Coordinates of N, CA, C and O in Angstrom, one line a residue:
M1 N -27.0 7.1 5.1 CA -26.2 6.1 5.8 C -24.7 6.5 5.7 O -24.2 6.8 4.6
S2 N -24.0 6.6 6.8 CA -22.6 7.0 6.8 C -21.7 5.8 6.5 O -22.0 4.6 6.9
R3 N -20.6 6.0 5.9 CA -19.6 4.9 5.7 C -18.8 4.6 6.9 O -18.4 5.5 7.6
I4 N -18.4 3.3 7.1 CA -17.6 2.9 8.1 C -16.1 3.2 7.7 O -15.7 2.9 6.6
P5 N -15.3 3.9 8.5 CA -13.9 4.2 8.1 C -13.2 2.9 7.9 O -13.3 2.0 8.6
N6 N -12.3 3.0 6.9 CA -11.4 1.9 6.6 C -10.0 2.3 6.5 O -9.5 2.8 5.5
P7 N -9.3 2.2 7.6 CA -7.9 2.7 7.7 C -7.0 2.0 6.6 O -6.1 2.6 6.1
A8 N -7.3 0.7 6.3 CA -6.5 0.0 5.3 C -6.6 0.7 3.9 O -5.7 0.8 3.2
R9 N -7.8 1.3 3.6 CA -7.9 2.1 2.4 C -7.0 3.3 2.4 O -6.4 3.6 1.3
D10 N -6.9 3.9 3.5 CA -6.0 5.1 3.6 C -4.6 4.7 3.4 O -3.8 5.4 2.7
V11 N -4.2 3.6 4.0 CA -2.8 3.1 3.9 C -2.6 2.7 2.4 O -1.5 3.0 1.9
G12 N -3.5 2.1 1.8 CA -3.4 1.7 0.4 C -3.2 2.9 -0.5 O -2.4 2.9 -1.4
Q13 N -3.9 4.0 -0.2 CA -3.8 5.2 -1.0 C -2.4 5.8 -0.8 O -1.8 6.3 -1.8
D14 N -1.9 5.8 0.4 CA -0.6 6.3 0.7 C 0.5 5.5 -0.1 O 1.4 6.0 -0.6
I15 N 0.3 4.2 -0.1 CA 1.2 3.3 -0.9 C 1.1 3.6 -2.4 O 2.2 3.7 -3.0
R16 N -0.1 3.8 -2.9 CA -0.2 4.1 -4.3 C 0.5 5.4 -4.6 O 1.2 5.5 -5.6
D17 N 0.2 6.4 -3.8 CA 0.9 7.7 -4.0 C 2.4 7.6 -4.0 O 3.1 8.2 -4.8
A18 N 2.9 6.9 -3.0 CA 4.4 6.7 -3.0 C 4.9 6.0 -4.2 O 6.0 6.4 -4.8
R19 N 4.2 5.0 -4.7 CA 4.6 4.2 -5.9 C 4.6 5.1 -7.1 O 5.6 5.2 -7.8
R20 N 3.6 5.9 -7.2 CA 3.5 6.8 -8.4 C 4.5 7.9 -8.3 O 5.0 8.3 -9.4
A21 N 4.8 8.4 -7.1 CA 5.9 9.4 -7.0 C 7.2 8.9 -7.5 O 8.0 9.7 -8.0
L22 N 7.4 7.6 -7.3 CA 8.7 7.0 -7.8 C 8.6 6.7 -9.3 O 9.6 6.3 -9.9
G23 N 7.5 6.8 -9.9 CA 7.3 6.5 -11.3 C 7.3 5.0 -11.6 O 7.5 4.6 -12.7
W24 N 6.9 4.2 -10.6 CA 6.9 2.8 -10.7 C 5.5 2.3 -11.0 O 4.5 2.8 -10.6
S25 N 5.4 1.2 -11.8 CA 4.2 0.5 -12.1 C 3.9 -0.4 -10.9 O 4.8 -0.7 -10.0
Q26 N 2.7 -1.0 -10.8 CA 2.4 -2.0 -9.8 C 3.4 -3.2 -10.0 O 3.8 -3.8 -9.0
T27 N 3.7 -3.5 -11.2 CA 4.6 -4.7 -11.5 C 6.0 -4.4 -10.9 O 6.6 -5.3 -10.3
E28 N 6.4 -3.2 -11.1 CA 7.8 -2.8 -10.6 C 7.8 -2.9 -9.1 O 8.7 -3.5 -8.5
L29 N 6.8 -2.4 -8.4 CA 6.8 -2.5 -7.0 C 6.6 -3.9 -6.5 O 7.3 -4.3 -5.6
A30 N 5.8 -4.7 -7.2 CA 5.7 -6.1 -6.9 C 7.0 -6.8 -7.0 O 7.4 -7.6 -6.1
N31 N 7.8 -6.6 -8.0 CA 9.1 -7.2 -8.2 C 10.0 -6.8 -7.1 O 10.8 -7.7 -6.6
R32 N 10.0 -5.6 -6.7 CA 10.9 -5.1 -5.7 C 10.5 -5.6 -4.3 O 11.4 -5.8 -3.4
A33 N 9.2 -5.8 -4.1 CA 8.7 -6.3 -2.8 C 8.6 -7.8 -2.7 O 8.3 -8.3 -1.6
L34 N 8.9 -8.5 -3.8 CA 8.9 -9.9 -3.9 C 7.5 -10.4 -3.6 O 7.3 -11.4 -2.8
V35 N 6.5 -9.8 -4.1 CA 5.1 -10.2 -4.1 C 4.5 -10.1 -5.5 O 5.1 -9.6 -6.4
S36 N 3.3 -10.6 -5.7 CA 2.7 -10.6 -7.0 C 2.0 -9.2 -7.3 O 1.7 -8.5 -6.4
R37 N 1.8 -8.9 -8.6 CA 1.2 -7.7 -8.9 C -0.3 -7.6 -8.4 O -0.7 -6.6 -7.9
P38 N -1.0 -8.7 -8.4 CA -2.4 -8.7 -7.8 C -2.3 -8.3 -6.3 O -3.2 -7.7 -5.8
T39 N -1.3 -8.8 -5.7 CA -1.1 -8.4 -4.2 C -1.0 -6.9 -4.1 O -1.6 -6.3 -3.2
I40 N -0.2 -6.3 -4.9 CA 0.0 -4.8 -4.9 C -1.4 -4.2 -5.1 O -1.8 -3.2 -4.4
A41 N -2.2 -4.7 -6.1 CA -3.5 -4.1 -6.3 C -4.4 -4.2 -5.1 O -5.1 -3.3 -4.7
R42 N -4.3 -5.4 -4.4 CA -5.1 -5.5 -3.2 C -4.7 -4.6 -2.1 O -5.5 -4.0 -1.4
V43 N -3.4 -4.4 -1.9 CA -2.8 -3.5 -0.9 C -3.3 -2.1 -1.2 O -3.8 -1.4 -0.3
E44 N -3.2 -1.7 -2.5 CA -3.6 -0.3 -2.8 C -5.1 0.0 -2.7 O -5.5 1.1 -2.5
T45 N -5.9 -1.1 -2.7 CA -7.3 -0.8 -2.5 C -7.8 -1.1 -1.1 O -8.9 -0.9 -0.8
G46 N -6.8 -1.5 -0.3 CA -7.1 -1.7 1.1 C -7.8 -3.0 1.5 O -8.5 -3.1 2.5
S47 N -7.7 -3.9 0.6 CA -8.4 -5.2 0.8 C -7.4 -6.3 1.1 O -6.4 -6.5 0.4
N48 N -7.6 -7.0 2.2 CA -6.8 -8.2 2.5 C -5.3 -7.9 2.6 O -4.5 -8.5 2.0
I49 N -5.0 -7.0 3.5 CA -3.6 -6.7 3.7 C -3.0 -7.4 5.0 O -3.5 -7.1 6.1
S50 N -2.1 -8.3 4.8 CA -1.4 -8.9 6.0 C -0.3 -8.0 6.4 O 0.3 -7.2 5.6
T51 N 0.1 -8.0 7.6 CA 1.2 -7.2 8.1 C 2.5 -7.5 7.4 O 3.3 -6.7 7.2
G52 N 2.7 -8.8 7.2 CA 3.9 -9.3 6.5 C 4.0 -8.7 5.1 O 5.1 -8.2 4.7
T53 N 2.9 -8.7 4.4 CA 2.9 -8.2 3.0 C 3.1 -6.7 3.1 O 3.9 -6.1 2.3
L54 N 2.4 -6.0 4.0 CA 2.5 -4.6 4.1 C 4.0 -4.2 4.4 O 4.5 -3.2 3.8
E55 N 4.6 -4.9 5.3 CA 6.0 -4.6 5.6 C 6.9 -4.8 4.4 O 7.8 -3.9 4.2
K56 N 6.7 -5.8 3.6 CA 7.5 -6.0 2.4 C 7.4 -4.8 1.4 O 8.3 -4.3 0.8
V57 N 6.1 -4.4 1.2 CA 5.8 -3.3 0.3 C 6.4 -2.0 0.7 O 7.0 -1.2 0.0
V58 N 6.1 -1.7 2.0 CA 6.6 -0.4 2.5 C 8.2 -0.4 2.5 O 8.7 0.7 2.1
K59 N 8.8 -1.5 2.8 CA 10.3 -1.5 2.8 C 10.8 -1.3 1.3 O 11.7 -0.6 1.1
A60 N 10.1 -1.9 0.4 CA 10.5 -1.8 -1.1 C 10.4 -0.3 -1.5 O 11.2 0.1 -2.4
L61 N 9.5 0.4 -0.9 CA 9.3 1.8 -1.3 C 10.3 2.7 -0.5 O 10.3 3.9 -0.8
G62 N 11.1 2.1 0.4 CA 12.0 2.9 1.2 C 11.3 3.7 2.2 O 11.8 4.8 2.6
K63 N 10.2 3.3 2.7 CA 9.4 4.0 3.7 C 9.4 3.2 5.0 O 9.8 2.1 5.1
H64 N 8.8 3.9 6.0 CA 8.6 3.3 7.3 C 7.1 3.4 7.7 O 6.5 4.4 7.3
L65 N 6.6 2.5 8.4 CA 5.2 2.6 8.9 C 5.2 3.5 10.1 O 6.0 3.4 11.0
R66 N 4.2 4.3 10.1 CA 3.9 5.2 11.2 C 2.4 5.3 11.4 O 1.7 5.6 10.5
I67 N 2.0 5.1 12.6 CA 0.6 5.1 12.9 C 0.2 6.5 13.4 O 0.8 7.0 14.3
T68 N -0.8 7.0 12.7 CA -1.3 8.3 13.1 C -2.8 8.3 13.2 O -3.5 7.4 12.6
D69 N -3.4 9.2 14.0 CA -4.9 9.2 14.1 C -5.4 10.2 13.1 O -5.1 11.4 13.1
R70 N -6.2 9.7 12.1 CA -6.7 10.5 11.0 C -8.1 11.0 11.3 O -8.7 11.6 10.4
S71 N -8.6 10.8 12.5 CA -10.0 11.2 12.8 C -10.1 12.6 13.1 O -9.2 13.3 13.4

């Protein structure tokens, strides 16, 4: 059985990679994005990501959202 693609998981991995590249903990990113640490954990695993939360997290990382086709 093949897995259904989950673009949110890919976005979450990109966010985790960006956070780690800055040397930040999930708590540090949460504080900078004005969200909770469990919210960062959910974002990084690709579960339950609202666009508002995603925007806060991406902005805190100093990044911009860009949609690309990964297929």
